[in-house]
PDB file of C-alpha atoms in Angstrom:
ATOM      1  CA  UNK A   9      51.720  81.796  26.738  1.00  0.00           C
ATOM      2  CA  UNK A  10      52.620  84.993  27.741  1.00  0.00           C
ATOM      3  CA  UNK A  11      51.652  84.331  31.857  1.00  0.00           C
ATOM      4  CA  UNK A  12      54.655  81.347  30.538  1.00  0.00           C
ATOM      5  CA  UNK A  13      57.143  84.647  30.244  1.00  0.00           C
ATOM      6  CA  UNK A  14      56.499  86.983  33.364  1.00  0.00           C
ATOM      7  CA  UNK A  15      56.405  83.978  35.246  1.00  0.00           C
ATOM      8  CA  UNK A  16      60.451  82.956  33.697  1.00  0.00           C
ATOM      9  CA  UNK A  17      61.257  85.969  33.625  1.00  0.00           C
ATOM     10  CA  UNK A  18      60.570  86.399  37.426  1.00  0.00           C
ATOM     11  CA  UNK A  19      62.180  83.056  38.480  1.00  0.00           C
ATOM     12  CA  UNK A  20      65.155  84.693  36.113  1.00  0.00           C
ATOM     13  CA  UNK A  21      65.370  87.995  37.647  1.00  0.00           C
ATOM     14  CA  UNK A  22      64.679  86.172  41.150  1.00  0.00           C
ATOM     15  CA  UNK A  23      67.986  84.109  40.631  1.00  0.00           C
ATOM     16  CA  UNK A  24      69.969  86.150  39.380  1.00  0.00           C
ATOM     17  CA  UNK A  25      69.587  88.827  42.258  1.00  0.00           C
ATOM     18  CA  UNK A  26      69.934  86.043  44.741  1.00  0.00           C
ATOM     19  CA  UNK A  27      73.228  84.924  43.064  1.00  0.00           C
ATOM     20  CA  UNK A  28      74.939  88.394  43.048  1.00  0.00           C
ATOM     21  CA  UNK A  29      74.361  88.419  46.786  1.00  0.00           C
ATOM     22  CA  UNK A  30      75.788  85.096  47.841  1.00  0.00           C
ATOM     23  CA  UNK A  31      78.963  86.504  45.388  1.00  0.00           C
ATOM     24  CA  UNK A  32      78.614  89.594  47.642  1.00  0.00           C
ATOM     25  CA  UNK A  33      79.095  87.482  51.041  1.00  0.00           C
ATOM     26  CA  UNK A  34      81.779  84.988  49.594  1.00  0.00           C
ATOM     27  CA  UNK A  35      83.721  89.199  48.493  1.00  0.00           C
ATOM     28  CA  UNK A  36      82.787  89.510  52.126  1.00  0.00           C
ATOM     29  CA  UNK A  37      83.599  86.562  53.997  1.00  0.00           C
ATOM     30  CA  UNK A  38      86.558  85.414  52.130  1.00  0.00           C
ATOM     31  CA  UNK A  39      89.571  86.940  52.803  1.00  0.00           C
ATOM     32  CA  UNK A  40      88.143  86.124  56.654  1.00  0.00           C
ATOM     33  CA  UNK A  41      87.821  82.503  56.315  1.00  0.00           C
ATOM     34  CA  UNK A  42      91.544  82.817  54.959  1.00  0.00           C
ATOM     35  CA  UNK A  43      92.529  84.636  58.315  1.00  0.00           C
ATOM     36  CA  UNK A  44      91.174  82.005  60.684  1.00  0.00           C
ATOM     37  CA  UNK A  45      92.335  78.995  58.557  1.00  0.00           C
ATOM     38  CA  UNK A  46      95.903  80.870  58.175  1.00  0.00           C
ATOM     39  CA  UNK A  47      95.666  80.981  62.017  1.00  0.00           C
ATOM     40  CA  UNK A  48      94.548  77.676  62.098  1.00  0.00           C
ATOM     41  CA  UNK A  49      97.213  76.432  60.390  1.00  0.00           C
ATOM     42  CA  UNK A  50     100.174  78.331  63.100  1.00  0.00           C
ATOM     43  CA  UNK A  51      98.741  77.086  65.922  1.00  0.00           C
ATOM     44  CA  UNK A  52      98.510  74.081  64.516  1.00  0.00           C
ATOM     45  CA  UNK A  53     102.202  74.101  63.777  1.00  0.00           C
ATOM     46  CA  UNK A  54     103.089  75.245  67.846  1.00  0.00           C
ATOM     47  CA  UNK A  55     101.909  72.482  68.543  1.00  0.00           C
ATOM     48  CA  UNK A  56     103.295  69.663  66.749  1.00  0.00           C
ATOM     49  CA  UNK A  57     106.751  71.603  66.755  1.00  0.00           C
ATOM     50  CA  UNK A  58     107.565  74.471  68.743  1.00  0.00           C
ATOM     51  CA  UNK A  59     110.057  76.635  67.464  1.00  0.00           C
ATOM     52  CA  UNK A  60     110.152  79.930  66.699  1.00  0.00           C
ATOM     53  CA  UNK A  61     110.466  80.551  62.395  1.00  0.00           C
ATOM     54  CA  UNK A  62     108.302  77.908  60.190  1.00  0.00           C
ATOM     55  CA  UNK A  63     109.819  77.948  56.898  1.00  0.00           C
ATOM     56  CA  UNK A  64     108.111  76.601  54.257  1.00  0.00           C
ATOM     57  CA  UNK A  65     110.761  74.474  52.170  1.00  0.00           C
ATOM     58  CA  UNK A  66     109.678  73.791  48.076  1.00  0.00           C
ATOM     59  CA  UNK A  67     110.580  70.630  47.190  1.00  0.00           C
ATOM     60  CA  UNK A  68     109.651  69.540  43.524  1.00  0.00           C
ATOM     61  CA  UNK A  69     109.427  65.952  43.745  1.00  0.00           C
ATOM     62  CA  UNK A  70     108.031  64.761  47.018  1.00  0.00           C
ATOM     63  CA  UNK A  71     104.606  63.120  46.686  1.00  0.00           C
ATOM     64  CA  UNK A  72     101.489  64.109  46.243  1.00  0.00           C
ATOM     65  CA  UNK A  73     100.061  63.805  49.258  1.00  0.00           C
ATOM     66  CA  UNK A  74     102.290  66.170  51.000  1.00  0.00           C
ATOM     67  CA  UNK A  75     101.017  70.012  51.094  1.00  0.00           C
ATOM     68  CA  UNK A  76     104.280  71.721  53.069  1.00  0.00           C
ATOM     69  CA  UNK A  77     107.492  71.185  54.343  1.00  0.00           C
ATOM     70  CA  UNK A  78     108.516  73.557  56.586  1.00  0.00           C
ATOM     71  CA  UNK A  79     111.559  73.594  58.436  1.00  0.00           C
ATOM     72  CA  UNK A  80     110.641  74.754  62.608  1.00  0.00           C
ATOM     73  CA  UNK A  81     113.882  76.233  64.183  1.00  0.00           C
ATOM     74  CA  UNK A  82     114.291  77.236  67.741  1.00  0.00           C
ATOM     75  CA  UNK A  83     116.096  77.625  70.651  1.00  0.00           C
ATOM     76  CA  UNK A  84     114.944  73.583  72.100  1.00  0.00           C
ATOM     77  CA  UNK A  85     116.634  72.977  68.623  1.00  0.00           C
ATOM     78  CA  UNK A  86     115.964  72.158  64.980  1.00  0.00           C
ATOM     79  CA  UNK A  87     112.882  69.051  63.204  1.00  0.00           C
ATOM     80  CA  UNK A  88     109.787  69.515  60.220  1.00  0.00           C
ATOM     81  CA  UNK A  89     106.629  69.452  60.626  1.00  0.00           C
ATOM     82  CA  UNK A  90     104.692  68.182  57.699  1.00  0.00           C
ATOM     83  CA  UNK A  91     101.502  69.922  56.758  1.00  0.00           C
ATOM     84  CA  UNK A  92      99.894  66.426  54.870  1.00  0.00           C
ATOM     85  CA  UNK A  93      96.327  65.474  53.165  1.00  0.00           C
ATOM     86  CA  UNK A  94      96.323  61.987  52.684  1.00  0.00           C
ATOM     87  CA  UNK A  95      93.081  60.736  50.790  1.00  0.00           C
ATOM     88  CA  UNK A  96      91.308  57.578  50.791  1.00  0.00           C
ATOM     89  CA  UNK A  97      89.752  58.614  54.477  1.00  0.00           C
ATOM     90  CA  UNK A  98      85.921  57.292  55.330  1.00  0.00           C
ATOM     91  CA  UNK A  99      84.866  60.379  55.495  1.00  0.00           C
ATOM     92  CA  UNK A 100      87.252  62.017  52.186  1.00  0.00           C
ATOM     93  CA  UNK A 101      90.608  63.234  52.579  1.00  0.00           C
ATOM     94  CA  UNK A 102      93.076  63.639  56.177  1.00  0.00           C
ATOM     95  CA  UNK A 103      94.220  67.037  56.319  1.00  0.00           C
ATOM     96  CA  UNK A 104      96.791  66.624  59.240  1.00  0.00           C
ATOM     97  CA  UNK A 105      99.861  67.748  60.735  1.00  0.00           C
ATOM     98  CA  UNK A 106     102.946  66.569  61.900  1.00  0.00           C
ATOM     99  CA  UNK A 107     106.031  67.789  64.070  1.00  0.00           C
ATOM    100  CA  UNK A 108     109.571  66.097  63.303  1.00  0.00           C
ATOM    101  CA  UNK A 109     112.584  66.389  66.280  1.00  0.00           C
ATOM    102  CA  UNK A 110     116.058  65.490  64.804  1.00  0.00           C
ATOM    103  CA  UNK A 111     116.165  62.426  65.170  1.00  0.00           C
ATOM    104  CA  UNK A 112     113.262  61.652  63.088  1.00  0.00           C
ATOM    105  CA  UNK A 113     110.627  61.020  65.873  1.00  0.00           C
ATOM    106  CA  UNK A 114     107.066  62.525  65.402  1.00  0.00           C
ATOM    107  CA  UNK A 115     106.839  65.293  68.241  1.00  0.00           C
ATOM    108  CA  UNK A 116     102.713  65.895  67.527  1.00  0.00           C
ATOM    109  CA  UNK A 117      99.443  65.278  65.421  1.00  0.00           C
ATOM    110  CA  UNK A 118      97.123  68.292  65.006  1.00  0.00           C
ATOM    111  CA  UNK A 119      94.339  67.293  62.731  1.00  0.00           C
ATOM    112  CA  UNK A 120      93.545  69.940  60.690  1.00  0.00           C
ATOM    113  CA  UNK A 121      90.236  69.006  58.509  1.00  0.00           C
ATOM    114  CA  UNK A 122      88.018  65.591  57.865  1.00  0.00           C
ATOM    115  CA  UNK A 123      85.075  64.332  57.663  1.00  0.00           C
ATOM    116  CA  UNK A 124      85.193  61.412  59.629  1.00  0.00           C
ATOM    117  CA  UNK A 125      82.343  59.515  61.234  1.00  0.00           C
ATOM    118  CA  UNK A 126      82.120  60.623  65.686  1.00  0.00           C
ATOM    119  CA  UNK A 127      82.568  57.686  67.702  1.00  0.00           C
ATOM    120  CA  UNK A 128      85.427  55.688  64.892  1.00  0.00           C
ATOM    121  CA  UNK A 129      88.058  57.719  62.621  1.00  0.00           C
ATOM    122  CA  UNK A 130      86.841  61.347  64.428  1.00  0.00           C
ATOM    123  CA  UNK A 131      88.597  60.107  67.378  1.00  0.00           C
ATOM    124  CA  UNK A 132      91.515  61.385  65.648  1.00  0.00           C
ATOM    125  CA  UNK A 133      91.052  64.548  68.011  1.00  0.00           C
ATOM    126  CA  UNK A 134      91.561  62.373  71.065  1.00  0.00           C
ATOM    127  CA  UNK A 135      94.104  63.567  73.434  1.00  0.00           C
ATOM    128  CA  UNK A 136      94.839  59.474  73.459  1.00  0.00           C
ATOM    129  CA  UNK A 137      95.570  59.823  69.852  1.00  0.00           C
ATOM    130  CA  UNK A 138      96.950  61.897  69.439  1.00  0.00           C
ATOM    131  CA  UNK A 139      99.984  62.154  72.494  1.00  0.00           C
ATOM    132  CA  UNK A 140      99.798  58.626  70.806  1.00  0.00           C
ATOM    133  CA  UNK A 141     102.078  59.445  67.990  1.00  0.00           C
ATOM    134  CA  UNK A 142     104.820  61.576  70.518  1.00  0.00           C
ATOM    135  CA  UNK A 143     108.148  59.323  70.009  1.00  0.00           C
ATOM    136  CA  UNK A 144     107.008  57.298  67.341  1.00  0.00           C
ATOM    137  CA  UNK A 145     110.253  56.738  64.764  1.00  0.00           C
ATOM    138  CA  UNK A 146     110.315  56.969  61.163  1.00  0.00           C
ATOM    139  CA  UNK A 147     113.524  56.115  59.613  1.00  0.00           C
ATOM    140  CA  UNK A 148     111.611  52.804  58.247  1.00  0.00           C
ATOM    141  CA  UNK A 149     107.893  52.582  57.765  1.00  0.00           C
ATOM    142  CA  UNK A 150     105.034  53.278  60.501  1.00  0.00           C
ATOM    143  CA  UNK A 151     102.958  50.756  62.093  1.00  0.00           C
ATOM    144  CA  UNK A 152     100.066  50.973  63.543  1.00  0.00           C
ATOM    145  CA  UNK A 153      98.445  48.647  66.446  1.00  0.00           C
ATOM    146  CA  UNK A 154      97.108  48.318  69.408  1.00  0.00           C
ATOM    147  CA  UNK A 155     100.167  49.783  71.179  1.00  0.00           C
ATOM    148  CA  UNK A 156     102.599  52.190  70.388  1.00  0.00           C
ATOM    149  CA  UNK A 157     106.073  51.187  70.184  1.00  0.00           C
ATOM    150  CA  UNK A 158     109.388  52.019  68.158  1.00  0.00           C
ATOM    151  CA  UNK A 159     107.503  52.621  64.530  1.00  0.00           C
ATOM    152  CA  UNK A 160     103.656  51.504  65.190  1.00  0.00           C
ATOM    153  CA  UNK A 161     101.529  54.499  66.481  1.00  0.00           C
ATOM    154  CA  UNK A 162      98.152  53.341  68.521  1.00  0.00           C
ATOM    155  CA  UNK A 163      95.768  52.460  65.743  1.00  0.00           C
ATOM    156  CA  UNK A 164      91.848  54.081  65.999  1.00  0.00           C
ATOM    157  CA  UNK A 165      89.483  51.521  67.616  1.00  0.00           C
ATOM    158  CA  UNK A 166      87.352  50.633  64.301  1.00  0.00           C
ATOM    159  CA  UNK A 167      88.557  52.978  62.527  1.00  0.00           C
ATOM    160  CA  UNK A 168      90.815  50.998  60.467  1.00  0.00           C
ATOM    161  CA  UNK A 169      90.598  53.573  57.060  1.00  0.00           C
ATOM    162  CA  UNK A 170      90.806  56.361  59.371  1.00  0.00           C
ATOM    163  CA  UNK A 171      94.477  54.599  60.884  1.00  0.00           C
ATOM    164  CA  UNK A 172      95.078  53.863  57.292  1.00  0.00           C
ATOM    165  CA  UNK A 173      95.223  56.854  55.646  1.00  0.00           C
ATOM    166  CA  UNK A 174      97.000  59.047  58.231  1.00  0.00           C
ATOM    167  CA  UNK A 175      99.960  55.891  58.009  1.00  0.00           C
ATOM    168  CA  UNK A 176      99.755  56.613  53.702  1.00  0.00           C
ATOM    169  CA  UNK A 177     100.405  60.016  54.603  1.00  0.00           C
ATOM    170  CA  UNK A 178     103.395  58.915  58.150  1.00  0.00           C
ATOM    171  CA  UNK A 179     105.058  56.930  55.811  1.00  0.00           C
ATOM    172  CA  UNK A 180     105.143  59.690  52.674  1.00  0.00           C
ATOM    173  CA  UNK A 181     107.187  62.133  55.147  1.00  0.00           C
ATOM    174  CA  UNK A 182     108.679  59.646  56.207  1.00  0.00           C
ATOM    175  CA  UNK A 183     109.859  59.545  52.882  1.00  0.00           C
ATOM    176  CA  UNK A 184     111.229  62.462  52.132  1.00  0.00           C
ATOM    177  CA  UNK A 185     112.310  63.050  55.495  1.00  0.00           C
ATOM    178  CA  UNK A 186     116.023  61.713  55.231  1.00  0.00           C
ATOM    179  CA  UNK A 187     116.939  63.891  51.752  1.00  0.00           C
ATOM    180  CA  UNK A 188     116.143  67.381  54.134  1.00  0.00           C
ATOM    181  CA  UNK A 189     118.248  66.629  56.062  1.00  0.00           C
TER     182      UNK A 189
END
């Protein structure tokens, strides 16, 4: 019995020291991780809609999938960037940005965070898929198919769940787009 108490105290001491070390590491690295995430976001904003200024818009009545909306202003024209966190992907939530010009055409797509499977949903990171978004008009419901059209993005072959999740986010953005102007 006495041996059990000593063993329990040793285990308590080891786990306490480990927990303290993890907490200190988290405190030290948290600002660095946040700064990298902000840097990635700023870089991605410029990819989906090149502009001089991005002003965050606070919209009270927006779908839950729209985490942020930015008004983009620049010499080449104004538009919007939507930061979307769409649930229901094959590997979980899919977070991405889309840029939209004043004619409601998509100007760019940038995946931020996802856990989609390699060879399928992860293909959203490929240039072919990203370029297949550019020019798609959001005035009516956007769909997916084998080729890009006026209101149709290029579907990811073999990744219906991922494509549907992305479409849900795009159509949620389209639902608020007309009210922003």
